[in-house]
CSV table of C-alpha atoms and ligand atoms in Angstrom, one decimal:
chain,number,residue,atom,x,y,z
A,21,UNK,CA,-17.9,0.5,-28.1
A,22,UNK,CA,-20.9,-1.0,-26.2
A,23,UNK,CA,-20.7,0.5,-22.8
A,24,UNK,CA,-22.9,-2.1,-21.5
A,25,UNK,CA,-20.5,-5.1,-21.3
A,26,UNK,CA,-17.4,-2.6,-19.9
A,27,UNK,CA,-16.2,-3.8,-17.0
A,28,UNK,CA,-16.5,-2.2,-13.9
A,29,UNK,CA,-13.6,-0.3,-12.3
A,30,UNK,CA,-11.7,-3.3,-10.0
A,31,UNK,CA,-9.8,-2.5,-6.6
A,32,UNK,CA,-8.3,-5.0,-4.4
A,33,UNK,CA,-8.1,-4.2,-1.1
A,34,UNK,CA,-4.5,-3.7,0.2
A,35,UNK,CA,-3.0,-7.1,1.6
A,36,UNK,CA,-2.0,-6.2,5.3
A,37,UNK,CA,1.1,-8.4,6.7
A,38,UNK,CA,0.3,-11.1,7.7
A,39,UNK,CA,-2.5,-12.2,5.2
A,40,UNK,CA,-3.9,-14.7,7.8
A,41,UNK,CA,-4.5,-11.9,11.1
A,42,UNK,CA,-3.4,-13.5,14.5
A,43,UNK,CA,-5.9,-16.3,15.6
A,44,UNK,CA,-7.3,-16.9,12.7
A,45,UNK,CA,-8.1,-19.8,10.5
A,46,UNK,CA,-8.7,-20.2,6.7
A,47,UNK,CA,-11.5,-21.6,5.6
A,48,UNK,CA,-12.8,-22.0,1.7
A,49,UNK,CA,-16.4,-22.4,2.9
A,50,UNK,CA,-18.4,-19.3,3.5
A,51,UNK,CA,-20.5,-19.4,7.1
A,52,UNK,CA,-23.7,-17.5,7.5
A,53,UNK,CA,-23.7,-16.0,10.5
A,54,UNK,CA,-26.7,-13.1,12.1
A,55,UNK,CA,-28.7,-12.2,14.7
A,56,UNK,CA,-32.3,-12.8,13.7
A,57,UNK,CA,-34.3,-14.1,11.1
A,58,UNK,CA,-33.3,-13.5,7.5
A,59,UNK,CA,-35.6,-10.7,6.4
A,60,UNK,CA,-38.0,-11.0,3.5
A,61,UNK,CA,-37.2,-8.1,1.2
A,62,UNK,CA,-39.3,-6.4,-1.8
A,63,UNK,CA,-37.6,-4.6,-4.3
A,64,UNK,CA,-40.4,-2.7,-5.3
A,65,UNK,CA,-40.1,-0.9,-1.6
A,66,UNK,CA,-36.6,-0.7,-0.9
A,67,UNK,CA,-34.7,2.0,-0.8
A,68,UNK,CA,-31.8,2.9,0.9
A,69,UNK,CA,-31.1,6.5,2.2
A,70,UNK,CA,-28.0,8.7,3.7
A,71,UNK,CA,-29.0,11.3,5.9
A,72,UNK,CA,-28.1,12.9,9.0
A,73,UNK,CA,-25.3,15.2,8.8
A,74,UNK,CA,-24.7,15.7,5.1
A,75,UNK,CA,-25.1,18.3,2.8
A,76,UNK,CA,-27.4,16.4,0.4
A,77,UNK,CA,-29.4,13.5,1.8
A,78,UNK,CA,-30.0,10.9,-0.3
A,79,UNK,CA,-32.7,8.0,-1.0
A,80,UNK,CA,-32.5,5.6,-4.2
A,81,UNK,CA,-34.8,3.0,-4.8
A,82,UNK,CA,-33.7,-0.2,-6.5
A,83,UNK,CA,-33.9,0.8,-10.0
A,84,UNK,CA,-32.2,4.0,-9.1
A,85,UNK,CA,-29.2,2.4,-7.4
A,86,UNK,CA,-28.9,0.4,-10.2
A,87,UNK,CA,-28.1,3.4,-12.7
A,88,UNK,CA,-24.8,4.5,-10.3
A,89,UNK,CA,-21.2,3.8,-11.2
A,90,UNK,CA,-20.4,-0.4,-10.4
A,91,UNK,CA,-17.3,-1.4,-9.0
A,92,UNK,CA,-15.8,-4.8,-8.0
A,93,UNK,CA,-13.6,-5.4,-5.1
A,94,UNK,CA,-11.5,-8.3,-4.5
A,95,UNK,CA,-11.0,-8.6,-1.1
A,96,UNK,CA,-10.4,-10.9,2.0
A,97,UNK,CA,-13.3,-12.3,5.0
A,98,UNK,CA,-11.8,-12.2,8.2
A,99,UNK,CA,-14.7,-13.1,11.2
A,100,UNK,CA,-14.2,-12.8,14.9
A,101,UNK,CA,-15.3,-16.2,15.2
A,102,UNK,CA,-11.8,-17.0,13.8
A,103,UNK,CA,-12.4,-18.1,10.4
A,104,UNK,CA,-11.3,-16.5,7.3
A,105,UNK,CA,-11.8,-16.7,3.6
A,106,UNK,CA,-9.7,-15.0,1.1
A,107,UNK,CA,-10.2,-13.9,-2.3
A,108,UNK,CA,-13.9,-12.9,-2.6
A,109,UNK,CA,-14.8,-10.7,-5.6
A,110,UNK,CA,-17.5,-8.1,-4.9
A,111,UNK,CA,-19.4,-6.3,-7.0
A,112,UNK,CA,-21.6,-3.2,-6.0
A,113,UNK,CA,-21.4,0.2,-5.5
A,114,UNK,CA,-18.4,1.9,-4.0
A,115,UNK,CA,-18.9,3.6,-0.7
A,116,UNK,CA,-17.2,6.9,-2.2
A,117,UNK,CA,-19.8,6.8,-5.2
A,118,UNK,CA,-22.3,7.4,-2.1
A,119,UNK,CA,-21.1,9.8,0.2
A,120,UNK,CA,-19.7,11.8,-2.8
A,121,UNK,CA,-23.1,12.3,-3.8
A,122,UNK,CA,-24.6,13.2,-0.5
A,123,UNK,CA,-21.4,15.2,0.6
A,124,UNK,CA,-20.7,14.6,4.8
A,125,UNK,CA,-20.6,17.7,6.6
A,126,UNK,CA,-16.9,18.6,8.7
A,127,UNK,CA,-19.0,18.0,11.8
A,128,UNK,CA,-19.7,14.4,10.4
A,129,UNK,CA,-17.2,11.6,11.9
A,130,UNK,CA,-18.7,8.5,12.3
A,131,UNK,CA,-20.8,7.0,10.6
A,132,UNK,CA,-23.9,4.4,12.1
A,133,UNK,CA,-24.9,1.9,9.4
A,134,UNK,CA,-28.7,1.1,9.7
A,135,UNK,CA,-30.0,-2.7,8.8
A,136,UNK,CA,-33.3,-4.4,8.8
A,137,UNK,CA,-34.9,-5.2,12.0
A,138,UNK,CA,-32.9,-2.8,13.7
A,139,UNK,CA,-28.9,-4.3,13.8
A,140,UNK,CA,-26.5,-1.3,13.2
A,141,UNK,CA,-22.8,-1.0,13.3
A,142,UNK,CA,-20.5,1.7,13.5
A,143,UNK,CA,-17.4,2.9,11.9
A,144,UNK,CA,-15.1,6.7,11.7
A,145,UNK,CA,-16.1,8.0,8.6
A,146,UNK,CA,-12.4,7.7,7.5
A,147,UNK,CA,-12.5,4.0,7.7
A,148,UNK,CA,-15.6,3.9,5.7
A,149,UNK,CA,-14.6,6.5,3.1
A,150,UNK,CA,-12.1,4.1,1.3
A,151,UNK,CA,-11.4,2.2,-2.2
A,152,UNK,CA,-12.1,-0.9,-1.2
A,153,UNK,CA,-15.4,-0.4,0.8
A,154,UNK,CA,-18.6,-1.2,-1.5
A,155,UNK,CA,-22.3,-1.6,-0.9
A,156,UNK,CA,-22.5,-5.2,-2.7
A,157,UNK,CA,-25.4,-6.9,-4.4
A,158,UNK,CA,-23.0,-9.6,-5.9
A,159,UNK,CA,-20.3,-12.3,-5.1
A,160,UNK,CA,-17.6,-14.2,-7.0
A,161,UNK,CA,-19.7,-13.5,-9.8
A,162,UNK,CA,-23.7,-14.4,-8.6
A,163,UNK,CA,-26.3,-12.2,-6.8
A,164,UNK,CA,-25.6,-12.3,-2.9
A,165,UNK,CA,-28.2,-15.3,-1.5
A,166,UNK,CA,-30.6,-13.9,1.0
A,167,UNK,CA,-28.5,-15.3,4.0
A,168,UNK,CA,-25.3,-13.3,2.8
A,169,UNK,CA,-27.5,-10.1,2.7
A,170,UNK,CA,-29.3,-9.8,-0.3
A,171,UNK,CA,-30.4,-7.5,-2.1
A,172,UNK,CA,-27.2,-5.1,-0.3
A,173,UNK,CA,-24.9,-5.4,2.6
A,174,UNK,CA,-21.7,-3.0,3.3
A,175,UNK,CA,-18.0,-4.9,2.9
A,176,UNK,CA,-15.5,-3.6,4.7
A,177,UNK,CA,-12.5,-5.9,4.3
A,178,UNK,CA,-10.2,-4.6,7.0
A,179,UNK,CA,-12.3,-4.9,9.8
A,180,UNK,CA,-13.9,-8.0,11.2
A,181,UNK,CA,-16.9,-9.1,9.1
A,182,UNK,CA,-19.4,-8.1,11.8
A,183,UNK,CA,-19.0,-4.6,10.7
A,184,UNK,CA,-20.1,-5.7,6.8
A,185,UNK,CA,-23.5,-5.4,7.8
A,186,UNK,CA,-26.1,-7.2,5.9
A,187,UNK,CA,-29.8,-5.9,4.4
A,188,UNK,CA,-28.6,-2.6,4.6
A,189,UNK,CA,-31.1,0.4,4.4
A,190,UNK,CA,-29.8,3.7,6.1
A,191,UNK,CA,-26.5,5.1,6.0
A,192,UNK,CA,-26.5,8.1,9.0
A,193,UNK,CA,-23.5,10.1,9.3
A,194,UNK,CA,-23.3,11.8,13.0
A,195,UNK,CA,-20.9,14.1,15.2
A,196,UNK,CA,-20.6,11.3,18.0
A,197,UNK,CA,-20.0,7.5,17.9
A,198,UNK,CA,-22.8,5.2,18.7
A,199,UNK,CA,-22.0,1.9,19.4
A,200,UNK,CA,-23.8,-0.4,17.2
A,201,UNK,CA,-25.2,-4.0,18.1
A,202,UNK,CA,-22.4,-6.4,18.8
A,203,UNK,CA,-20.5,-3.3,19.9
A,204,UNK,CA,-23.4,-3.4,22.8
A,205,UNK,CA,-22.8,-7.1,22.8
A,206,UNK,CA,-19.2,-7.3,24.0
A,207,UNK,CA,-17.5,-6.7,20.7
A,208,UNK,CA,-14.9,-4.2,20.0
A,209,UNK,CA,-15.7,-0.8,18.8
A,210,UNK,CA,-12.8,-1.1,16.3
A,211,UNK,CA,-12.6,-4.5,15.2
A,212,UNK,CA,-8.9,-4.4,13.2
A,213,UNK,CA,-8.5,-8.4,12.9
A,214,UNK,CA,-4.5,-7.6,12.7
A,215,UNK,CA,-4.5,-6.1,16.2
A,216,UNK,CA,-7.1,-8.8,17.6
A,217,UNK,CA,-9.6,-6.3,18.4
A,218,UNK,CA,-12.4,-8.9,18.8
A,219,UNK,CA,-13.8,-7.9,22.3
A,220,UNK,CA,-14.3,-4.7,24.6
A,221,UNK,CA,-13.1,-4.7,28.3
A,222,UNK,CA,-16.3,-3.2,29.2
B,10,MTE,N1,-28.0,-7.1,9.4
B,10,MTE,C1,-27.0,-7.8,10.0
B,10,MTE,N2,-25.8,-7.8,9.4
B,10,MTE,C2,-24.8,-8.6,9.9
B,10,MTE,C3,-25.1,-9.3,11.1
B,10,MTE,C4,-26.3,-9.3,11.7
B,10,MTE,O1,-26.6,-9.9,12.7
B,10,MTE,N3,-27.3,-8.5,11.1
B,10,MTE,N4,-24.0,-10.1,11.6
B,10,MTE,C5,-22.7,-9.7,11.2
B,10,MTE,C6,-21.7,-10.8,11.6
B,10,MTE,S1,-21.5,-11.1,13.2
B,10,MTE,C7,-21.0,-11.5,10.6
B,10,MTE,S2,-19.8,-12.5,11.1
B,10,MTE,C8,-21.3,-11.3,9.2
B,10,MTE,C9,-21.6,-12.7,8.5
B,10,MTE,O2,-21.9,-12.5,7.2
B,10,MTE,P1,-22.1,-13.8,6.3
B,10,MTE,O3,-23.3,-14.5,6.9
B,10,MTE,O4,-22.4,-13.4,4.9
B,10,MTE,O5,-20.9,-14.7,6.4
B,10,MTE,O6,-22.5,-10.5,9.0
B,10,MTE,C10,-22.5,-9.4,9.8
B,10,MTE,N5,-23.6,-8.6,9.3
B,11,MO,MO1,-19.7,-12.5,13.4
């Protein structure tokens, strides 16, 4: 058997009821939407790391995060700026393959994700810690563009896409919440599309 054209594992994410969340609209084209500047990114000095409170802090380069397990997930876009795009299929590295590795302490609940040029967004551990969560570097079949977040952004298909943050570099797993950018910004810390969750009251 050659293991190198195997297939990687495939989840799809759970369809929730209704598959088009409240307010929403479906769209086949795929927006590119950020704060900022799309960062210039050399592989050669990436890396990205978990630390904080975990057993076993971790920091791969690029060629290292290539060599871990691949998954693909197919999964739905839902944005808080009301358009949505179904049936993307990611391919990365699932966000269990990761934490697994650097094993989150019981004092460890949320989890802050860290991007380039600052932007972070926030998310419980257990929302993160699921089968269809994946650090990407590919979709519907091609490398992610720079725009989409190439060379690695998190998915998280059942929370608004702000929350899929893009140019990742830094997973930090704390004991207390910190509201991330757009959290600051008046979105909603939880951001579940089927509940409308788009903005905070405060
Ligand atoms: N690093 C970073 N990631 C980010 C953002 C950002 O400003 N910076 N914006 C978020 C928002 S608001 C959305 S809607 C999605 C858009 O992803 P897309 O451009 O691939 O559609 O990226 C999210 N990830
Ligand atoms: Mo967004």
């Amino acid at each position: 058997m050659n293991m190198d054209s195997q297939p990687a594992d495939r989840h799809d994410s759970p369809r929730q009821e209704p598959r088009l969340p409240p307010g929403q609209v479906k769209t086949d084209k795929w927006p590119v939407l950020h704060y900022g500047s799309v960062p210039r990114v050399d592989l050669a000095t990436w890396e990205l790391r978990v630390d904080g409170l975990v057993e076993h802090p971790q920091r791969w380069t690029w060629e290292q995060f290539q060599t871990l397990p691949r998954v693909q997930v197919f999964s739905d876009i839902h944005c808080v700026t009301r358009w949505s795009r179904y049936d993307n299929l990611w391919e990365g590295v699932s966000i269990r393959e990761v934490l697994r590795r650097a094993v989150p302490q019981s004092s460890g609940r949320f989890a802050i994700i860290h991007a380039a040029q600052g932007f972070t967004t926030n998310l419980p551990l257990t929302e993160l810690d699921q089968d269809d969560v994946l650090l990407a570097d590919r979709h519907d079949g091609e490398p992610l563009t720079p725009d989409h977040g190439w060379p690695l952004r998190l998915v998280v298909p059942r929370r608004y896409f702000w929350k899929s943050a893009k140019w990742v570099s830094r997973i930090e797993v704390a004991g207390e919440d910190a509201p991330g950018f757009w959290e600051r910004n008046g979105y909603h810390n939880e951001a579940n599309p089927w509940r409308e969750e788009r903005f905070s009251d405060w």
